[in-house]
Amino acid sequence: MTQWNATASVVARSLGRNAIFCGLTALLPLIVGPITAGYRGFASPLGWFLMLIFCVVVLALAIHLLFDALLFRLASSYETEAAGLAAVDDLLSRMQLRTPDKAPHGLERRIAGSRRIVWQQRFALAVCLVIFAILQLNASAGQPPA
């Protein structure tokens, strides 16, 4: 296994782990929220709607990152970097997700794009968890659970 194959495989694993962890963490407030809201009273519907929107954003980005992980895994299955990235570009053009470029992007630029999506996902997850914490404090009126 060459250096670029190993890098693409590590990136695929990392993206997959991040997507699953953040996706499950985003589902947690959606599962726990209605249970605790019924126990402690009603909170602002707007707050729950905002939290739901950010949870859906996190889940959508998780699906995007899982797709990116599969693309990196596909690229790492080829012998050379050029052949692997060309296969990814061909797949994306056949799925009509990207128009064929004259100058294909390198591995590092693709990794940087995926990292940007990871940080967007983490930001949306942080906002979701902050909203959930505020809603829980608001529902309990600042009192600890009895």
Tab-separated table of C-alpha atoms in Angstrom, residues 9-129:
chain	number	residue	atom	x	y	z
A	9	SER	CA	-7.956	5.014	3.832
A	10	VAL	CA	-7.243	6.922	7.051
A	11	VAL	CA	-9.338	9.863	5.860
A	12	ALA	CA	-12.202	7.497	4.946
A	13	ARG	CA	-12.143	5.905	8.407
A	14	SER	CA	-11.918	9.267	10.132
A	15	LEU	CA	-14.811	10.733	8.146
A	16	GLY	CA	-16.941	7.667	8.816
A	17	ARG	CA	-16.283	7.765	12.559
A	18	ASN	CA	-16.959	11.490	12.760
A	19	ALA	CA	-20.201	11.191	10.784
A	20	ILE	CA	-21.534	8.361	12.928
A	21	PHE	CA	-20.533	9.965	16.237
A	22	CYS	CA	-21.979	13.385	15.389
A	23	GLY	CA	-25.108	11.854	13.876
A	24	LEU	CA	-25.816	9.793	16.978
A	25	THR	CA	-25.062	12.761	19.224
A	26	ALA	CA	-27.548	14.874	17.235
A	27	LEU	CA	-30.212	12.198	17.678
A	28	LEU	CA	-29.783	12.196	21.447
A	29	PRO	CA	-31.574	15.544	22.086
A	30	LEU	CA	-34.349	14.477	19.731
A	31	ILE	CA	-34.890	11.326	21.782
A	32	VAL	CA	-34.394	12.792	25.256
A	33	GLY	CA	-36.086	16.154	24.572
A	34	PRO	CA	-39.717	15.040	24.404
A	35	ILE	CA	-39.302	12.837	27.476
A	36	THR	CA	-37.859	15.608	29.619
A	37	ALA	CA	-40.204	18.250	28.180
A	38	GLY	CA	-43.204	16.207	29.259
A	39	TYR	CA	-41.697	15.722	32.692
A	40	ARG	CA	-40.736	19.339	33.330
A	41	GLY	CA	-43.383	21.189	31.357
A	42	PHE	CA	-43.487	22.791	27.955
A	43	ALA	CA	-40.735	24.895	26.497
A	44	SER	CA	-40.844	27.356	23.641
A	45	PRO	CA	-42.002	25.701	20.396
A	46	LEU	CA	-39.647	27.992	18.493
A	47	GLY	CA	-36.696	26.662	20.508
A	48	TRP	CA	-37.621	23.063	19.773
A	49	PHE	CA	-38.079	23.915	16.096
A	50	LEU	CA	-34.612	25.533	15.952
A	51	MET	CA	-33.071	22.529	17.671
A	52	LEU	CA	-34.819	20.224	15.209
A	53	ILE	CA	-33.481	22.231	12.262
A	54	PHE	CA	-29.896	22.058	13.537
A	55	CYS	CA	-30.248	18.329	14.234
A	56	VAL	CA	-31.437	17.755	10.676
A	57	VAL	CA	-28.490	19.806	9.374
A	58	VAL	CA	-26.084	17.654	11.409
A	59	LEU	CA	-27.693	14.473	10.088
A	60	ALA	CA	-27.581	15.737	6.493
A	61	LEU	CA	-23.901	16.581	6.855
A	62	ALA	CA	-23.325	13.135	8.401
A	63	ILE	CA	-24.806	11.520	5.297
A	64	HIS	CA	-22.620	13.742	3.117
A	65	LEU	CA	-19.511	12.740	5.087
A	66	LEU	CA	-20.388	9.046	4.848
A	67	PHE	CA	-20.650	9.482	1.076
A	68	ASP	CA	-17.274	11.249	1.059
A	69	ALA	CA	-15.812	8.384	3.090
A	70	LEU	CA	-17.047	5.912	0.484
A	71	LEU	CA	-15.496	8.021	-2.274
A	72	PHE	CA	-12.138	8.104	-0.477
A	73	ARG	CA	-12.358	4.342	0.027
A	74	LEU	CA	-13.045	3.925	-3.706
A	75	ALA	CA	-10.065	6.119	-4.562
A	76	SER	CA	-7.765	4.179	-2.237
A	77	SER	CA	-8.599	0.918	-4.020
A	78	TYR	CA	-6.677	2.029	-7.129
A	79	GLU	CA	-2.938	1.711	-7.625
A	80	THR	CA	-2.159	5.323	-8.441
A	81	GLU	CA	-3.554	8.555	-7.096
A	82	ALA	CA	-4.453	9.808	-10.557
A	83	ALA	CA	-6.416	6.646	-11.396
A	84	GLY	CA	-8.255	6.658	-8.057
A	85	LEU	CA	-9.241	10.305	-8.252
A	86	ALA	CA	-10.230	9.915	-11.900
A	87	ALA	CA	-12.524	7.035	-10.890
A	88	VAL	CA	-14.124	9.243	-8.235
A	89	ASP	CA	-14.597	12.080	-10.735
A	90	ASP	CA	-16.072	9.640	-13.263
A	91	LEU	CA	-18.508	8.292	-10.664
A	92	LEU	CA	-19.572	11.791	-9.642
A	93	SER	CA	-20.104	12.846	-13.269
A	94	ARG	CA	-22.138	9.697	-14.003
A	95	MET	CA	-24.307	10.448	-10.962
A	96	GLN	CA	-24.605	14.021	-12.291
A	97	LEU	CA	-23.280	15.444	-9.028
A	98	ARG	CA	-20.345	17.221	-10.647
A	99	THR	CA	-19.456	18.374	-14.109
A	100	PRO	CA	-16.160	17.052	-15.430
A	101	ASP	CA	-13.342	19.526	-14.712
A	102	LYS	CA	-10.457	20.162	-17.020
A	103	ALA	CA	-8.049	20.197	-14.083
A	104	PRO	CA	-9.057	17.575	-11.489
A	105	HIS	CA	-8.542	18.399	-7.825
A	106	GLY	CA	-5.762	16.655	-5.935
A	107	LEU	CA	-6.108	14.492	-2.849
A	108	GLU	CA	-5.092	17.258	-0.453
A	109	ARG	CA	-7.694	19.671	-1.807
A	110	ARG	CA	-10.397	17.015	-1.482
A	111	ILE	CA	-9.333	16.276	2.089
A	112	ALA	CA	-9.471	20.004	2.867
A	113	GLY	CA	-13.022	20.162	1.490
A	114	SER	CA	-14.089	17.257	3.679
A	115	ARG	CA	-12.461	18.865	6.713
A	116	ARG	CA	-14.471	22.019	6.045
A	117	ILE	CA	-17.663	19.948	6.066
A	118	VAL	CA	-16.578	18.282	9.330
A	119	TRP	CA	-16.154	21.687	10.983
A	120	GLN	CA	-19.545	22.838	9.673
A	121	GLN	CA	-21.074	19.700	11.137
A	122	ARG	CA	-19.387	20.213	14.488
A	123	PHE	CA	-20.551	23.836	14.603
A	124	ALA	CA	-24.147	22.826	13.854
A	125	LEU	CA	-23.929	20.100	16.515
A	126	ALA	CA	-22.602	22.579	19.077
A	127	VAL	CA	-25.458	24.992	18.315
A	128	CYS	CA	-27.950	22.134	18.601
A	129	LEU	CA	-26.579	21.060	21.989
